[in-house]
Structures are given as C-alpha cells and as structure tokens.
Coordinates of C-alpha atoms and ligand atoms in Angstrom, one line a residue:
M1 CA 196.7 53.2 178.5
G2 CA 197.8 55.0 175.4
T3 CA 195.8 55.2 171.5
E4 CA 195.9 52.6 169.2
L5 CA 196.2 53.9 165.6
T6 CA 194.2 51.9 162.7
D7 CA 192.3 52.6 159.4
V8 CA 188.6 51.3 159.8
V9 CA 187.0 50.0 163.1
V10 CA 184.4 47.6 163.3
I11 CA 181.7 47.1 166.4
G12 CA 180.4 44.2 166.5
A13 CA 181.4 40.4 164.9
G14 CA 178.2 38.6 164.6
I15 CA 177.3 37.9 160.6
A16 CA 177.5 41.5 159.5
G17 CA 180.7 42.5 160.7
I18 CA 182.7 39.2 160.5
G19 CA 181.1 39.3 156.5
L20 CA 182.7 42.5 156.1
A21 CA 185.8 41.8 157.8
V22 CA 186.1 39.2 155.1
R23 CA 185.5 41.3 151.8
L24 CA 187.8 43.9 153.6
R25 CA 190.8 41.9 153.3
R26 CA 190.2 40.3 150.3
A27 CA 190.3 44.0 149.2
G28 CA 193.3 44.0 150.9
V29 CA 192.4 46.3 153.4
T30 CA 194.2 45.5 156.5
D31 CA 194.6 48.2 159.3
F32 CA 191.2 48.0 160.8
V33 CA 190.2 46.5 164.1
V34 CA 187.1 44.6 164.8
L35 CA 185.8 45.1 168.9
E36 CA 183.5 42.3 169.8
R37 CA 181.7 42.9 173.9
A38 CA 181.1 39.5 174.6
D39 CA 183.8 36.9 174.8
D40 CA 183.0 35.1 171.8
I41 CA 182.0 35.9 167.8
G42 CA 179.2 34.9 166.4
G43 CA 176.4 37.7 167.3
T44 CA 172.8 36.0 167.3
W45 CA 173.9 32.6 167.1
R46 CA 176.5 32.6 169.8
D47 CA 173.8 34.7 172.1
N48 CA 170.8 32.4 171.1
T49 CA 171.3 29.1 172.4
Y50 CA 168.1 27.8 173.8
P51 CA 166.4 24.6 173.0
G52 CA 165.5 23.8 169.0
V53 CA 167.1 27.1 168.2
A54 CA 167.7 26.9 164.2
C55 CA 167.2 29.5 162.0
D56 CA 164.1 29.6 159.9
I57 CA 165.6 30.7 156.1
P58 CA 167.1 28.0 154.1
S59 CA 170.5 27.4 155.3
H60 CA 172.4 27.5 151.5
L61 CA 170.3 31.0 151.2
Y62 CA 171.4 32.5 154.4
A63 CA 175.0 31.8 153.9
L64 CA 177.0 34.8 153.0
S65 CA 177.1 34.1 148.9
F66 CA 180.9 34.6 149.6
L67 CA 181.4 32.1 151.9
P68 CA 179.3 29.6 150.4
H69 CA 179.0 26.1 152.5
P70 CA 178.6 22.9 151.0
G71 CA 178.4 20.7 153.7
W72 CA 174.7 22.3 155.9
T73 CA 173.3 19.3 157.0
R74 CA 169.6 20.2 157.3
V75 CA 167.4 22.1 155.3
Y76 CA 167.4 24.7 158.1
A77 CA 170.6 24.6 159.9
P78 CA 170.5 24.8 163.6
G79 CA 171.9 27.6 165.0
A80 CA 175.0 25.9 166.7
E81 CA 175.6 24.8 162.7
I82 CA 175.4 28.6 161.6
H83 CA 177.8 29.9 165.0
E84 CA 180.5 27.1 164.3
Y85 CA 179.9 28.4 159.9
L86 CA 181.0 31.7 161.0
R87 CA 183.7 30.6 163.5
A88 CA 185.4 28.5 160.9
A89 CA 184.6 31.5 158.3
A90 CA 186.7 33.5 160.0
R91 CA 189.9 31.1 161.0
S92 CA 190.0 30.2 157.6
E93 CA 190.1 33.9 156.2
G94 CA 192.2 35.5 158.9
V95 CA 189.7 37.7 160.2
L96 CA 190.3 36.5 163.8
G97 CA 193.1 38.2 164.3
H98 CA 191.8 41.9 163.9
V99 CA 189.1 41.1 166.3
R100 CA 189.0 41.9 169.8
L101 CA 187.1 40.2 172.4
R102 CA 185.4 41.6 175.6
S103 CA 186.3 44.8 174.1
P104 CA 182.4 46.7 174.3
A105 CA 183.2 50.0 172.7
Q106 CA 182.3 52.4 175.5
Q107 CA 182.5 55.8 173.7
M108 CA 182.7 56.9 170.0
T109 CA 183.8 60.3 169.5
W110 CA 184.3 62.5 166.1
D111 CA 187.4 64.2 166.5
A112 CA 187.1 67.1 164.1
P113 CA 190.3 68.1 164.0
A114 CA 191.8 64.9 164.2
R115 CA 189.6 63.5 161.2
R116 CA 189.0 60.6 163.1
W117 CA 186.7 58.3 165.1
H118 CA 188.1 58.0 169.3
V119 CA 186.6 54.5 170.3
D120 CA 187.4 53.8 174.3
T121 CA 187.4 50.3 175.3
P122 CA 188.6 49.1 179.0
T123 CA 191.3 48.4 178.0
G124 CA 192.6 51.4 176.2
R125 CA 191.5 53.9 172.8
I126 CA 191.7 53.1 169.0
S127 CA 191.3 56.0 167.1
A128 CA 190.5 54.9 163.1
R129 CA 189.2 56.7 160.5
V130 CA 186.2 55.0 159.7
L131 CA 183.7 53.5 162.3
V132 CA 181.7 51.0 160.9
V133 CA 178.8 50.3 163.8
A134 CA 177.6 46.9 162.9
A135 CA 176.5 45.8 166.4
G136 CA 173.2 43.9 165.3
R137 CA 169.7 44.8 166.1
L138 CA 168.4 41.8 168.1
T139 CA 170.5 42.1 171.0
E140 CA 169.3 43.4 173.9
P141 CA 165.9 41.5 175.2
H142 CA 162.9 42.5 176.1
M143 CA 161.4 42.1 179.8
P144 CA 158.1 41.8 179.6
D145 CA 156.5 45.0 181.8
V146 CA 154.7 42.9 184.6
P147 CA 154.6 43.5 188.3
G148 CA 156.4 40.6 190.5
L149 CA 159.2 39.6 188.0
E150 CA 161.8 40.5 190.0
D151 CA 159.9 38.5 193.5
F152 CA 159.7 35.0 191.1
E153 CA 161.4 32.6 193.5
G154 CA 162.1 29.9 190.8
S155 CA 164.8 30.4 187.6
I156 CA 164.0 33.4 184.9
V157 CA 165.8 32.7 181.6
H158 CA 165.4 35.0 178.9
S159 CA 165.5 33.0 175.1
A160 CA 168.7 35.4 174.0
R161 CA 170.5 34.3 177.7
W162 CA 169.5 30.8 177.6
D163 CA 171.4 29.0 180.9
P164 CA 172.1 25.4 180.2
D165 CA 171.7 24.7 184.2
V166 CA 168.4 25.9 184.0
P167 CA 166.0 23.1 185.6
I168 CA 163.9 22.3 182.8
D169 CA 163.8 18.5 183.5
G170 CA 160.4 17.4 185.3
A171 CA 159.8 21.0 186.5
R172 CA 156.6 23.3 185.8
V173 CA 157.9 25.6 183.3
G174 CA 156.0 29.0 181.9
V175 CA 156.8 29.9 178.4
V176 CA 156.1 34.1 177.8
G177 CA 155.4 34.5 174.1
T178 CA 154.9 33.2 170.8
G179 CA 156.8 34.4 168.2
A180 CA 159.8 32.6 165.9
S181 CA 161.5 32.0 169.3
A182 CA 159.0 30.5 171.7
I183 CA 157.8 28.0 168.8
Q184 CA 160.6 26.3 168.5
I185 CA 161.2 26.2 172.6
V186 CA 158.1 24.5 173.2
P187 CA 158.2 21.7 171.0
A188 CA 161.7 21.5 172.4
I189 CA 161.1 21.1 175.4
A190 CA 157.9 20.0 176.0
H191 CA 158.7 16.3 176.5
R192 CA 161.2 16.9 178.9
V193 CA 159.0 18.9 180.9
D194 CA 156.2 17.9 183.6
R195 CA 153.9 20.9 183.0
L196 CA 153.8 23.6 180.7
V197 CA 152.3 26.6 180.3
V198 CA 152.3 29.0 177.0
F199 CA 151.1 32.7 177.3
Q200 CA 150.2 33.9 174.3
R201 CA 149.2 37.5 173.4
S202 CA 149.1 37.6 170.2
A203 CA 148.6 33.7 168.1
P204 CA 151.0 34.0 165.3
Y205 CA 150.5 32.4 161.9
V206 CA 152.7 29.4 161.3
V207 CA 153.1 27.6 158.1
P208 CA 154.6 24.2 157.3
R209 CA 158.7 23.7 158.0
D210 CA 159.4 20.9 155.9
D211 CA 162.7 20.6 157.3
Q212 CA 165.2 17.8 156.1
P213 CA 168.5 16.6 156.2
Y214 CA 170.7 17.1 153.3
T215 CA 172.2 13.4 152.3
A216 CA 175.2 12.5 151.6
H217 CA 174.8 12.9 148.1
E218 CA 173.8 15.8 147.8
R219 CA 176.1 17.3 150.1
A220 CA 178.7 16.0 148.1
R221 CA 176.9 17.7 144.9
F222 CA 176.9 21.3 146.4
A223 CA 180.9 20.7 147.0
Q224 CA 181.7 19.3 143.4
V225 CA 179.0 20.6 140.9
D226 CA 179.7 24.3 139.9
G227 CA 176.7 26.3 140.4
A228 CA 174.8 24.0 142.3
I229 CA 174.8 26.3 145.5
D230 CA 173.9 29.1 143.5
E231 CA 171.4 27.1 142.0
L232 CA 169.4 26.1 144.7
R233 CA 169.9 29.7 146.1
A234 CA 168.5 31.5 143.8
R235 CA 165.5 29.0 143.2
T236 CA 165.4 29.8 147.5
A237 CA 165.4 33.4 147.3
A238 CA 163.1 33.2 144.1
E239 CA 160.6 31.8 146.4
L240 CA 160.3 33.6 149.5
E241 CA 160.2 36.7 147.1
Q242 CA 156.7 36.0 146.1
G243 CA 156.0 36.5 149.9
H244 CA 156.4 40.2 149.8
A245 CA 153.2 40.8 148.1
A246 CA 150.8 39.7 151.1
R247 CA 152.8 42.5 152.5
R248 CA 152.4 45.3 150.0
R249 CA 148.2 43.8 150.5
V250 CA 147.9 42.4 147.7
P251 CA 144.7 40.7 148.3
E252 CA 145.4 37.5 146.4
A253 CA 148.6 36.8 148.0
Q254 CA 147.5 38.1 151.6
H255 CA 144.5 35.1 151.0
E256 CA 147.0 32.4 150.2
L257 CA 149.4 32.7 153.0
R258 CA 146.9 33.1 155.4
A259 CA 145.1 30.1 153.7
R260 CA 148.5 28.2 153.9
A261 CA 148.6 29.2 157.6
L262 CA 145.1 28.0 158.4
T263 CA 145.1 25.0 156.3
H264 CA 148.0 24.0 158.3
L265 CA 146.6 24.5 161.9
R266 CA 143.6 22.6 161.0
A267 CA 145.6 19.6 159.8
Q268 CA 147.5 19.8 162.9
V269 CA 145.0 20.9 165.9
Q270 CA 141.4 18.7 166.1
D271 CA 139.9 20.2 169.3
L272 CA 138.2 23.0 168.4
R273 CA 138.8 25.6 171.6
L274 CA 142.8 24.9 170.9
R275 CA 142.2 25.8 167.1
R276 CA 140.0 28.6 167.9
A277 CA 142.6 30.1 170.2
L278 CA 145.6 29.3 167.6
T279 CA 143.8 31.0 164.9
P280 CA 145.6 35.0 164.7
D281 CA 143.3 38.2 164.6
H282 CA 145.8 40.4 162.9
E283 CA 146.0 40.6 159.2
V284 CA 148.8 38.5 157.7
G285 CA 152.3 39.2 157.6
C286 CA 153.0 41.9 159.3
K287 CA 153.9 40.0 162.1
R288 CA 156.5 37.8 161.1
V289 CA 154.9 34.5 159.8
L290 CA 156.8 31.5 161.7
L291 CA 157.2 28.1 160.2
S292 CA 156.9 24.8 162.3
D293 CA 155.8 21.6 161.7
D294 CA 155.9 20.8 165.7
Y295 CA 154.5 23.5 167.4
Y296 CA 150.4 22.4 167.1
P297 CA 151.6 18.9 168.0
A298 CA 153.3 20.3 171.3
L299 CA 150.3 22.6 172.3
G300 CA 147.8 19.7 171.9
L301 CA 149.9 17.4 174.7
A302 CA 148.0 16.7 177.4
H303 CA 150.2 18.6 179.8
V304 CA 150.8 21.6 177.7
D305 CA 148.6 24.6 178.5
L306 CA 147.8 27.1 176.0
R307 CA 146.8 30.5 177.2
P308 CA 145.5 32.8 174.8
S309 CA 146.3 35.3 177.7
P310 CA 149.0 37.7 178.1
L311 CA 151.5 37.0 181.3
A312 CA 149.8 39.5 183.8
R313 CA 151.6 39.6 187.3
V314 CA 154.4 37.2 188.9
R315 CA 154.2 36.0 192.0
A316 CA 156.9 34.1 194.1
R317 CA 155.9 30.8 193.0
S318 CA 153.3 31.0 189.7
A319 CA 152.3 33.2 187.2
V320 CA 149.1 35.3 186.7
A321 CA 147.3 35.2 182.9
Q322 CA 145.4 38.4 182.7
D323 CA 142.7 35.9 182.0
G324 CA 142.6 35.2 186.1
T325 CA 144.4 31.9 185.8
E326 CA 147.1 31.2 188.0
H327 CA 149.9 28.8 187.3
T328 CA 152.2 27.3 189.5
L329 CA 155.7 27.2 187.9
D330 CA 159.1 26.4 188.6
V331 CA 160.7 28.2 185.4
L332 CA 159.7 31.1 183.9
V333 CA 160.8 31.4 180.0
L334 CA 160.5 34.7 178.8
A335 CA 160.5 34.4 175.2
T336 CA 159.5 38.1 174.7
G337 CA 161.6 39.6 172.2
F338 CA 164.2 42.2 171.8
R339 CA 164.6 46.3 172.4
T340 CA 165.1 47.5 168.6
S341 CA 164.3 50.8 168.5
E342 CA 166.2 52.8 170.5
P343 CA 169.9 51.0 169.8
T344 CA 171.9 50.9 173.0
Y345 CA 175.2 52.3 171.0
A346 CA 173.0 55.3 170.1
P347 CA 173.7 57.1 173.4
R348 CA 177.5 56.5 173.2
V349 CA 178.2 57.8 169.8
R350 CA 179.3 60.9 169.1
G351 CA 179.7 63.0 165.9
R352 CA 180.5 66.3 164.6
G353 CA 180.0 69.5 167.4
G354 CA 179.3 66.6 170.1
R355 CA 175.9 65.6 168.6
V356 CA 175.2 62.4 170.3
L357 CA 173.4 59.8 167.5
A358 CA 170.7 58.8 170.3
D359 CA 169.7 62.3 170.0
H360 CA 169.3 62.5 166.1
W361 CA 167.6 59.6 166.4
S362 CA 165.1 60.7 169.5
G363 CA 161.8 60.9 166.7
G364 CA 163.1 57.2 165.4
M365 CA 166.6 55.8 163.6
T366 CA 167.1 57.5 160.1
A367 CA 170.4 56.9 157.8
Y368 CA 170.5 57.7 154.3
A369 CA 170.9 54.4 152.2
S370 CA 170.1 53.0 155.6
S371 CA 174.1 53.2 156.1
A372 CA 175.3 57.1 156.8
V373 CA 174.4 59.8 159.2
H374 CA 174.1 63.7 159.1
G375 CA 176.3 65.1 161.6
F376 CA 178.2 61.8 162.1
P377 CA 181.0 61.9 159.3
N378 CA 183.1 58.7 158.1
M379 CA 180.3 57.0 160.4
F380 CA 178.6 53.5 158.5
L381 CA 175.8 51.3 160.1
V382 CA 175.5 48.2 158.9
D383 CA 172.0 46.7 159.8
G384 CA 171.1 49.8 160.8
P385 CA 167.6 51.9 160.1
N386 CA 165.3 50.3 157.6
A387 CA 167.6 47.1 156.7
A388 CA 166.3 44.1 158.0
L389 CA 163.4 41.8 155.6
G390 CA 160.1 39.9 157.0
H391 CA 159.8 37.8 154.2
S392 CA 163.4 36.9 152.9
S393 CA 166.8 36.7 154.4
G394 CA 168.3 39.6 156.0
V395 CA 171.7 38.3 155.1
A396 CA 171.1 39.5 151.8
L397 CA 170.5 43.0 152.7
I398 CA 173.9 42.9 155.1
E399 CA 176.0 41.8 151.5
A400 CA 174.3 45.1 149.9
Q401 CA 175.7 47.0 152.8
I402 CA 178.8 45.3 153.0
D403 CA 179.3 46.6 149.5
Y404 CA 178.3 50.3 149.9
V405 CA 180.9 50.5 153.2
L406 CA 183.6 49.1 150.7
G407 CA 182.7 51.6 148.1
A408 CA 182.8 54.3 151.1
I409 CA 186.7 53.0 152.2
A410 CA 188.2 53.1 148.6
H411 CA 186.8 56.3 148.1
L412 CA 188.3 57.3 151.6
T413 CA 191.9 55.2 150.9
G414 CA 194.7 57.2 149.4
P415 CA 196.7 60.5 150.0
G416 CA 194.3 63.5 150.2
A417 CA 191.2 61.7 151.0
P418 CA 188.3 63.5 152.0
V419 CA 185.8 63.0 155.0
L420 CA 182.1 62.4 154.0
E421 CA 179.4 63.3 156.1
V422 CA 176.2 62.8 154.0
T423 CA 174.3 65.9 153.8
A424 CA 171.1 66.8 155.7
R425 CA 168.7 66.6 152.7
A426 CA 169.7 63.7 151.1
E427 CA 168.9 61.8 155.0
E428 CA 165.6 63.6 155.3
T429 CA 165.0 62.7 151.2
Y430 CA 165.7 59.0 152.0
T431 CA 163.4 59.0 154.8
R432 CA 160.6 60.3 153.3
R433 CA 161.1 57.9 150.7
I434 CA 161.0 54.7 153.2
D435 CA 158.3 56.3 154.9
A436 CA 156.4 56.5 151.2
M437 CA 157.3 53.0 150.3
A438 CA 155.8 51.8 154.3
A439 CA 152.5 53.4 153.5
G440 CA 150.3 50.7 152.7
T441 CA 152.0 48.1 153.6
V442 CA 151.1 45.4 156.4
W443 CA 154.0 46.6 158.4
L444 CA 151.6 49.7 159.2
T445 CA 148.4 48.5 159.0
G446 CA 148.0 45.1 160.4
C447 CA 149.5 45.3 163.8
R448 CA 151.8 46.1 166.2
S449 CA 155.6 44.6 166.5
W450 CA 159.1 45.5 166.9
Y451 CA 159.4 46.7 163.3
V452 CA 157.4 50.3 163.9
D453 CA 159.0 52.7 166.5
E454 CA 156.1 53.0 169.2
R455 CA 156.8 56.6 169.3
S456 CA 156.5 57.9 166.2
G457 CA 154.5 55.1 164.1
R458 CA 157.2 54.9 161.4
L459 CA 158.5 52.3 160.0
T460 CA 162.3 52.2 161.0
L461 CA 163.7 48.2 161.3
L462 CA 162.3 47.2 158.1
W463 CA 162.8 47.8 154.5
P464 CA 159.8 47.9 153.5
G465 CA 160.4 46.6 149.0
D466 CA 161.8 43.8 148.2
T467 CA 164.8 42.2 148.5
D468 CA 166.4 43.6 144.6
S469 CA 165.4 47.1 145.4
F470 CA 167.4 47.6 148.6
R471 CA 170.5 46.7 146.6
A472 CA 169.5 48.4 143.6
A473 CA 169.0 51.4 146.1
N474 CA 171.7 51.1 148.5
G475 CA 174.4 48.5 147.5
T476 CA 176.8 51.1 145.5
F477 CA 178.4 53.8 147.1
S478 CA 178.1 57.1 145.4
P479 CA 180.1 60.3 146.9
A480 CA 177.6 63.0 145.7
P481 CA 174.6 63.0 148.5
Y482 CA 177.8 63.3 150.7
Q483 CA 179.5 66.7 151.4
A484 CA 183.1 65.9 151.4
A485 CA 185.5 68.2 153.9
Ligands
NAP501 P1 159.2 38.7 169.1 O1 158.9 37.9 167.5 O2 159.3 39.9 169.5 O3 157.5 38.1 170.1 C1 158.3 37.9 171.3 C2 156.5 37.1 172.0 O4 156.4 37.9 173.1 C3 155.4 37.7 170.8 O5 155.2 36.9 170.5 C4 154.9 39.0 171.9 O6 153.4 39.1 171.6 C5 155.2 38.3 173.7 N1 154.7 39.0 174.5 C6 155.5 39.8 174.9 N2 154.8 40.4 175.9 C7 154.3 39.4 176.4 C8 153.4 39.3 177.8 N3 153.2 40.0 178.6 N4 152.6 37.8 177.5 C9 152.3 37.3 176.6 N5 153.3 37.3 175.9 C10 154.4 38.8 175.5 O7 160.6 38.4 169.5 P2 161.2 36.8 169.1 O8 160.4 35.7 169.3 O9 162.8 36.0 169.7 O10 161.4 36.9 167.8 C11 162.8 38.0 167.4 C12 163.1 37.9 165.9 O11 163.9 37.3 166.0 C13 162.3 37.5 165.2 O12 160.9 38.2 164.3 C14 163.2 36.8 164.2 O13 163.7 38.4 163.3 C15 164.1 37.1 165.3 N6 164.2 35.4 165.3 C16 164.9 34.5 164.2 C17 164.6 33.1 164.3 C18 165.1 31.9 163.2 O14 164.6 30.9 163.0 N7 165.3 33.0 161.9 C19 164.4 32.3 165.4 C20 164.2 33.3 166.1 C21 163.9 34.7 166.6 P3 152.9 39.9 170.4 O15 153.1 39.1 169.4 O16 151.4 40.3 171.2 O17 153.4 41.4 170.8

C-alpha cells in the first residue's frame, strides 16, 4: 500500500467535516481528503435513526448559514431530513469526490522532518500538511454500568445505534434515560408497545415545543424573498440567546425558565403523584432543557410506567429499578447518552516527539481557541474542547471554527509556508480564561452532566459564554499565539 499525498486531511464527514469541505472548495482549495469511518456521511444524523428523531433547534437556524435550505418541511426537522440536507449539499458542492467512506483514521502521526501528518487507514496511508479533526463529540454510546446487561435475553438497542428490526410492536419495552433522545423515543413508540417502562434517574425540565409544518406558501417565500431566511435566523438566534442568562444564573432568568417548564408540566400532567415524580430537583439549565409536547402525555397513558428510579440491574427477561421493582421486558432501549470527555481519536493522535493527545488531555480536553493544541503542529480541531452550546445552535460555533481553520490553512499556503504550533502559554491562558468564564455558571454549580469532565470537574465540552462571544474569541485566525517553525 502506497502513500497518498494531499494538502489537508479532514477526519469526519458529519456536519462539521462537510461544512469545512464545502468552504474549502468555495475558497478554491481542492487538494484535500475527508476520511469517514462509516459507510455514509452525515455524522449524528446518520447515526441517530431512532423513532421520533428530530432536531430540537429550529431547522433554519440549525442549517449552515452558507447552505440555506428554503425547503425545510417543519420548524423542527426530522433527523432523516437533516441527513438528506447534508447529503444533497455534499453532492451539489462537489464534496463527495473528496470523501473516503469506510476509512477510519487508525493512527495520526506527526512526522517532524517531513513536516507532515501521516494518517493510516485500513486501505493505506494518507500524508498531509494539515490535519483537521472534525470527528464529533456525541459519537460513542455510553452503556450504563449495571450488572447483568449481558445476560438479557431480549433485544438491547442504544438510541444512537437503532436497529429497525428491533421488535417494538406489541412488545414490553423498557427505556433507560430521560434525556433529549429518550423524550423523543418515548412518545414515538408508546402507541406501538404493549407496555412501556421508563427508568428515570433525573427528571428533566421540559418546555413546549410548538412544532409546525411549513406551508407551501412559507417555503416559497423562503425560496423567493431575499433575506427571508436571514431574518428568521436572526430572530430565532436572538430568542434562543436569551436563554444564556439562566445559565449564568441570573435569578429572574432562571425563575422564568423554571416557571415555563413547571407550567408546562402542570398543564400536561394532572396526576399529582406522576407530576411530583416528573418535577426536576436540579438547578434549571445545568442539563439540556428539553422541548416536547408529547412526552408528558405519553407518560400518562395507562400502559406506560414512569419509574422515578435508575436502572439498577438486568436479568435474563427483566430489568430491576433501584426502587426494587422488577419489570419483565422483551426490549431494552438504552437512551443513556454518550462518552464525551475522552474522545476515542485522542489515543491515536501522536504529535511532536511522539506525544499522545490522550496523554496531553489526561486531566481533561484543552485547546487554544478550542482548536489548536501545543505539541500538535498544523493540527486543528472542529468540535473540540469547549465548542458545544447548551442553549442555542452549536452549528454557529462550528461555522466560527471553520472560519478559523480556513484562516490557518490560508496562512499555511504558498512557498515557504511555516509549520504552526500553538504555544503552551497561549493554550494555558485560554484554558484559564475558560475556567474563569465557567466559574459560577449553572453547568458547574447545578448538577452532573456530560458537559463536565468527571476527572477534573472542569467544564470541557461546553463554551461557557454566549454564541457571539465564541465567534469574537475564536472565529478569526491570527498567527500571534503560534510559534512558527
Ligand atoms: P443524555 O442527555 O446524556 O441523557 C442520558 C440519560 O440517561 C440521562 O437521563 C441519564 O440520567 C440517563 N441514565 C444514564 N444511566 C442511567 C441509569 N442507569 N438509569 C437511568 N437513567 C440513566 O443523552 P441523550 O439523551 O442521548 O442526549 C445527549 C445529547 O445529544 C443532548 O444533550 C443533545 O446535545 C444531543 N441530542 C440532541 C437532540 C436534538 O434534538 N437536537 C436529540 C437527542 C440528543 P442523568 O440525567 O441522571 O445522568
């Protein structure tokens, strides 16, 4: 197997990798390869095909701003529609020719004398000047650590590895978890099953969703009226941005958000015992605030049992909650989230002097501008540390990082182009700034969540500020914090 030379290698063909590829081509950069481990592009929207899967950020705001899509069928697009949006964009922008499917990056190694990254895949080595890791963060299913899971004789399925052949219809089904995935699955399957048990460890805050289909007239307007999509995006972004105050623990904002959720609960759940069980006991906003109009009604159905108790053990034909109740089940749906703090690519990235990224991150992920890591020259991350949002569309942050990476690539182009390695000092200063911004936010005070690295207690997944502050801090490349070699 020979070595293929290219200028830029991008790891991951989800919304970040595809978005970057589109922007690279539009900037006239065509010497790049996108490696994708799966057999299709689309990332999260390829992986998550569970019943009811949809985006809880309004479609027009979730879409990439440079790929507006007048044809969204609903305010909150179903997952398959977003997947098709990404595939259509990749096709029409000429990106597919750059994508290698079924090509996991097994090792990524910096070769200092050659000033190149070598990326080994099962079918050969690709050597590039620049490595961009856009491998996502909600990619590795988290399996609950409960005894007996392997003894279960029925079907087990994780929300992000849905199998359409799982026999849901007429079955006795247990759903573990009450996060964003579970609250979409529960109402979507409730009417199909014989019996449904939901194992709830923490009651989530749920606010009205108010989903609507777009009429043909509205879709035509988005297609034909200049600025119509931009105006809707700006309005939606401004509305969602107001939610940041609650995360900063502004008392009135927290009170208002909590009241909105509890009013929704009271309006939808009349049974006082069920209502009590569904009343959250953590500070509002420290976990994702969920949107649903059909989750509570589904829990009120006679054959649906909300167990306010975690799954504690699994037996051959049943699941046992911590409250001691045992439930005979045919299917166990694990809507138990993802392993987020320790990305699986990190042990496979070796930088200057053989330094392993996972070792650099043994106390938690860090990166200057959420994008560059000391010891890893010419490597950039999209969707890396502190680059997710808890209150609005994370795609806005992906776009800012794409701008940053494009700036870096432009700087690295041409004869005599330098090698760029961010200084240790720049990375440390940025990390201290993140810690200072995170201190006092609800993500650190309110509860345990996937946003916080349990090893250090640091907020490593989320950007603690508002959307604009991420772009202001990290959307424009400057060579100043880098040592050029
Ligand atoms: P998640 O938010 O991490 O939720 C996992 C759930 O599993 C939590 O309710 C957790 O309880 C529970 N859990 C874990 N072990 C358990 C046990 N032994 N017994 C009972 N419950 C257990 O995962 P997710 O719902 O897949 O969502 C992850 C992220 O994906 C979201 O935050 C969001 O960013 C994204 N997402 C987005 C959408 C969308 O519409 N845009 C949809 C789905 C997912 P605790 O809360 O107590 O930990």
